[in-house]
Short mmCIF file of C-alpha atoms in Angstrom, two decimals:
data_model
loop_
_atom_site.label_atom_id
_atom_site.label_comp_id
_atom_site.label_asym_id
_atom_site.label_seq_id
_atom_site.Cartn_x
_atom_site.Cartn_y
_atom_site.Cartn_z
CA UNK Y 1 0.00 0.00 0.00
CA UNK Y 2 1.70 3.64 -1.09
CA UNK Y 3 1.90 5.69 1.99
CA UNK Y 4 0.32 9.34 1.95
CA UNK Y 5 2.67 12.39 1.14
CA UNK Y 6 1.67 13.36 4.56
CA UNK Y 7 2.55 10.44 6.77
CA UNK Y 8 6.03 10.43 4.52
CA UNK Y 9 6.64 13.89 5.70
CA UNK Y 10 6.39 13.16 9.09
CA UNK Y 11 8.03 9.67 9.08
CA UNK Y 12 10.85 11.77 7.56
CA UNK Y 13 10.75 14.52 9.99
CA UNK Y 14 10.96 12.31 12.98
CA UNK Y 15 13.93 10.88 11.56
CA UNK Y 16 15.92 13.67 10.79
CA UNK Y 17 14.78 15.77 14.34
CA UNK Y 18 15.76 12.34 15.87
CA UNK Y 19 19.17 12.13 13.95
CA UNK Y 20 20.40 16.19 13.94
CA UNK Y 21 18.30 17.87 16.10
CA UNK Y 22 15.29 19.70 15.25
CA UNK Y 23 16.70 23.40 15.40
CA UNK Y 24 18.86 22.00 12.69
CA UNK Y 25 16.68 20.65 10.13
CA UNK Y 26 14.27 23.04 7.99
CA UNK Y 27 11.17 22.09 5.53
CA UNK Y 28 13.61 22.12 2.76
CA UNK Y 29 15.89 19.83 4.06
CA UNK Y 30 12.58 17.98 4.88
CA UNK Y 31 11.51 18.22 1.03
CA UNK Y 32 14.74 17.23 -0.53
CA UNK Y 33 14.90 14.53 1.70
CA UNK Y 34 11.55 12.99 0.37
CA UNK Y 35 12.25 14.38 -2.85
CA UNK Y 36 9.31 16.45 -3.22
CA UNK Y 37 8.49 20.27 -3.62
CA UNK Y 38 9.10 23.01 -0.97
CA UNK Y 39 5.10 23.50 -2.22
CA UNK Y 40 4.08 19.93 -1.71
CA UNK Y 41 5.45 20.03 2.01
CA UNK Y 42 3.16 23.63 2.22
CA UNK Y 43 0.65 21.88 0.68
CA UNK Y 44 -0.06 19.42 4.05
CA UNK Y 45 2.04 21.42 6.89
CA UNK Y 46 1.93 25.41 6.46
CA UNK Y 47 5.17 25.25 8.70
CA UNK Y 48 7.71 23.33 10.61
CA UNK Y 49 6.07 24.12 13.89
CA UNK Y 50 2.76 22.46 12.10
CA UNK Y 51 5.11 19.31 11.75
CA UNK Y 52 6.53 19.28 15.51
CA UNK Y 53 3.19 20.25 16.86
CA UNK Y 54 1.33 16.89 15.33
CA UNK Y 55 4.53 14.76 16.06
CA UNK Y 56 4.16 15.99 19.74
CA UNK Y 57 0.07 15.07 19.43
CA UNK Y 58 1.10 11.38 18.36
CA UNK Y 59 3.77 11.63 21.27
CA UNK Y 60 1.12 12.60 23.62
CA UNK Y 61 -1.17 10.30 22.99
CA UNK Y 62 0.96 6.99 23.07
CA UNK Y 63 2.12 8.23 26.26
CA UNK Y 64 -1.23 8.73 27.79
CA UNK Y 65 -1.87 5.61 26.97
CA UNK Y 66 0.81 3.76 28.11
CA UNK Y 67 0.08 6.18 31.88
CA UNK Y 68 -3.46 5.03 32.18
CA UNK Y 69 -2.24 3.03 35.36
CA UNK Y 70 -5.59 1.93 37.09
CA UNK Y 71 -5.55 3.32 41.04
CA UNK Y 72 -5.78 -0.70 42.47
CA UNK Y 73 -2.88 -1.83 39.57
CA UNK Y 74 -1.06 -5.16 40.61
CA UNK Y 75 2.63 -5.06 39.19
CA UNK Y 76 5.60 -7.42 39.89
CA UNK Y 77 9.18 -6.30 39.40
CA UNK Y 78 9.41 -8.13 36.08
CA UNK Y 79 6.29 -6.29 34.75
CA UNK Y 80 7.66 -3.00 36.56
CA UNK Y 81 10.70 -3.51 34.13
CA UNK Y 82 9.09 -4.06 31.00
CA UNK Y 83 6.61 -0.84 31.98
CA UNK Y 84 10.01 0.81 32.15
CA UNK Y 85 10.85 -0.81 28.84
CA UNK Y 86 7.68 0.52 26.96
CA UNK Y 87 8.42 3.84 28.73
CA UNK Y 88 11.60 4.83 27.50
CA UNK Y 89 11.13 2.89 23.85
CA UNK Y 90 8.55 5.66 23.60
CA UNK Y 91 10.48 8.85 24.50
CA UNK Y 92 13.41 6.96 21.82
CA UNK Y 93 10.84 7.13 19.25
CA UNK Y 94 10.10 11.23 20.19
CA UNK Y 95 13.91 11.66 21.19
CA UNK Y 96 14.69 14.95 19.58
CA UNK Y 97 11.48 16.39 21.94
CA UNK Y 98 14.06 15.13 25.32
CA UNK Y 99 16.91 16.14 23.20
CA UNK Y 100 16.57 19.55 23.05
CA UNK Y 101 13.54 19.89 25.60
CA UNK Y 102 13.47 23.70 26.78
CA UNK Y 103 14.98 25.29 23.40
CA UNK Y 104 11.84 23.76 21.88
CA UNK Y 105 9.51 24.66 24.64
CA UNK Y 106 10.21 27.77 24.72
CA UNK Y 107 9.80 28.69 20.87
CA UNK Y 108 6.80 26.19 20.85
CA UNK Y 109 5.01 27.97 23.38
CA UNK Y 110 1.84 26.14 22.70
CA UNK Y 111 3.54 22.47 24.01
CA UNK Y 112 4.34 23.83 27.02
CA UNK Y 113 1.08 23.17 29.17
CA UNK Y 114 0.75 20.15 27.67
CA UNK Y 115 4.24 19.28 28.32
CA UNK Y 116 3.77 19.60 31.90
CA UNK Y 117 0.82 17.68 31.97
CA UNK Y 118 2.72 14.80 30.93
CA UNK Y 119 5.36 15.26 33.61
CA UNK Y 120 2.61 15.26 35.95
CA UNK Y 121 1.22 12.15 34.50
CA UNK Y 122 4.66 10.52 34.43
CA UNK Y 123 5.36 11.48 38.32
CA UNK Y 124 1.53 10.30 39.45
CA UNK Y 125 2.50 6.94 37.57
CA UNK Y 126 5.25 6.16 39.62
CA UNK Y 127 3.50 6.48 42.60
CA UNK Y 128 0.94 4.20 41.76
CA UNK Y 129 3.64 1.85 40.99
CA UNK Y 130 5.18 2.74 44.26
CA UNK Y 131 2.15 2.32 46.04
CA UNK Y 132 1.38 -1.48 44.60
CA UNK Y 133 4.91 -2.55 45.59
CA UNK Y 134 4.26 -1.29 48.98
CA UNK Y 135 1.36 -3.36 49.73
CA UNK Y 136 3.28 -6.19 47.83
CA UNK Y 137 5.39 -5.77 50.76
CA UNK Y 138 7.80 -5.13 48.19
CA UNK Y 139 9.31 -1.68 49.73
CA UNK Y 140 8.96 0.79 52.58
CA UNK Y 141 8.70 4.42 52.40
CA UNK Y 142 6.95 7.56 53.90
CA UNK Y 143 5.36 10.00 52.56
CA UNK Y 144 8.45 12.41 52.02
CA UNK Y 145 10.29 9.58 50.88
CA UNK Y 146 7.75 8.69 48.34
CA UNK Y 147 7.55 12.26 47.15
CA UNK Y 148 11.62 12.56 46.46
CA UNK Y 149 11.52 9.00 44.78
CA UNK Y 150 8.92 9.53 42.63
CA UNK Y 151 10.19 13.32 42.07
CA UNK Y 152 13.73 11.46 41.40
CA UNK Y 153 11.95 9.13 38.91
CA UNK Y 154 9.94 11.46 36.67
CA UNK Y 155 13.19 13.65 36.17
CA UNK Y 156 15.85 10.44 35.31
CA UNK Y 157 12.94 9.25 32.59
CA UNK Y 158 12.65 13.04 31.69
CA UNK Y 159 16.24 13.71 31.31
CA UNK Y 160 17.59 10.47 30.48
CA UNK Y 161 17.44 10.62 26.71
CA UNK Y 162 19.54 14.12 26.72
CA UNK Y 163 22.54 12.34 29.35
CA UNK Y 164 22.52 9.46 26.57
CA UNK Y 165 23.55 10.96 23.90
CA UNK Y 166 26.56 12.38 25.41
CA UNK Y 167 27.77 9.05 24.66
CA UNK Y 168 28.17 10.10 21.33
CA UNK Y 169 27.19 13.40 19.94
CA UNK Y 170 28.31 12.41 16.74
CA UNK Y 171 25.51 9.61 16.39
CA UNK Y 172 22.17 11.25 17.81
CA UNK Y 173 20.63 8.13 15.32
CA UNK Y 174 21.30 6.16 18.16
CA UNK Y 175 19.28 5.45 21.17
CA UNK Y 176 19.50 2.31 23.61
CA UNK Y 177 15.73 2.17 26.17
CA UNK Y 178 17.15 -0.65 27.96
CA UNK Y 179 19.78 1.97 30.04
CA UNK Y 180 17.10 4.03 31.20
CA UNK Y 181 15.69 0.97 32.45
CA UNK Y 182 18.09 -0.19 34.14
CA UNK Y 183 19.12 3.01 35.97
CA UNK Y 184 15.55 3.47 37.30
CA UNK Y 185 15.96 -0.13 38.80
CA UNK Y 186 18.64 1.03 40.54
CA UNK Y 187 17.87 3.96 41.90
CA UNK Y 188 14.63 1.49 43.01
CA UNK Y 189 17.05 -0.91 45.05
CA UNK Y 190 18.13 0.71 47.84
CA UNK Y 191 14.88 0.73 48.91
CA UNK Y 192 13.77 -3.18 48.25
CA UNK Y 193 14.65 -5.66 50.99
CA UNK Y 194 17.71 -7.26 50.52
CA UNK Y 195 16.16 -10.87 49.10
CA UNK Y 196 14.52 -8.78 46.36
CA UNK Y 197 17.45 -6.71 45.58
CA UNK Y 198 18.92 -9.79 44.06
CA UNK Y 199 16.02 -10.38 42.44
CA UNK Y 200 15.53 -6.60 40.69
CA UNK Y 201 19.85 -6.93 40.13
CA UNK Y 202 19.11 -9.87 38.19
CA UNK Y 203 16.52 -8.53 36.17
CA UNK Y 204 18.39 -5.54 35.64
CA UNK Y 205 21.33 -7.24 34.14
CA UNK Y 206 19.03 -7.98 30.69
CA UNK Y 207 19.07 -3.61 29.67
CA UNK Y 208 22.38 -3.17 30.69
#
């Protein structure tokens, strides 16, 4: 089945926001990149901040979804890790938004409330999932301890994807979920009981 100029443009975008950073890449680099007109790319987007705006809607959206944790949710540490997993895939896919976070923000004024609605979303998950490993039995905290962890959390997912591509500046094409996960187990362990430290160390050792 061909696929519509449209969904080519922003298949195309993502990729080359992902790879050089979207202050670097303009609708004709976009066009020549699909081969197609400067007028063509007007045609369905009327401007780059059309493009990032819809790519952020589809961004929004899969995340919502994947933070619709139900109040009474059940979760074990192996499907805590592959919650993780699906977490961070998803910000890989929408890198360049992590990648260069508040320069974007703060020309694309209009993502900004909606922007902090996901980091609200992000930081209420983890409570949740705080909250059904502690009457799993699975770990101990107050109140103000649940509030830093969870704080701790939402900003290591947030700012996770920028720290990783220190690694290599050169290749932004690159992007590896399974590290994220496996920091956010650890900063997890300290406060697991020691027989299920081993446990979350094991699990961890598969995104390392």
């Amino acid at each position: 089945m061909k696929v519509k100029t449209r969904e080519r443009i922003l298949s195309a975008s993502l990729a080359l926001f992902n790879e050089l950073g979207e202050p670097n890449v303009t609708t004709l680099l976009i066009s020549d990149e699909l081969d197609i007109s400067p007028g063509n790319l007007y045609y369905h987007f009327r401007s780059k901040g059309d493009i990032v705006t819809e790519l952020f809607e589809r961004f929004q959206d899969e995340i919502h979804d994947l933070l619709a944790i139900p109040d009474d949710v059940q979760v074990d540490l192996e499907q805590l890790a592959f919650f993780l997993h699906l977490l961070f895939e998803s910000i890989a896919r929408y890198r360049f938004l992590y990648q260069d976070l508040v320069n974007i923000l703060s020309r694309y004024e209009n993502l900004q409330k909606a922007f902090r609605a996901i980091l609200d979303r992000k930081e209420s998950g983890f409570r949740l999932l705080c909250q059904s490993l502690e009457r799993q039995q699975l770990i101990r905290l107050n109140e103000t301890q649940t509030d830093a962890l969870c704080r701790q959390l939402t900003m290591t997912v947030c700012y996770w994807s920028s720290f990783d591509s220190l690694r290599d500046l050169k290749d932004r094409r690159q992007a590896n979920p399974g590290r994220g996960v496996y920091q956010v187990l650890h900063l997890l362990m300290p406060h697991l009981p020691q027989q299920v430290q081993h446990e979350v160390l094991a699990i961890s050792q598969d995104y390392r």
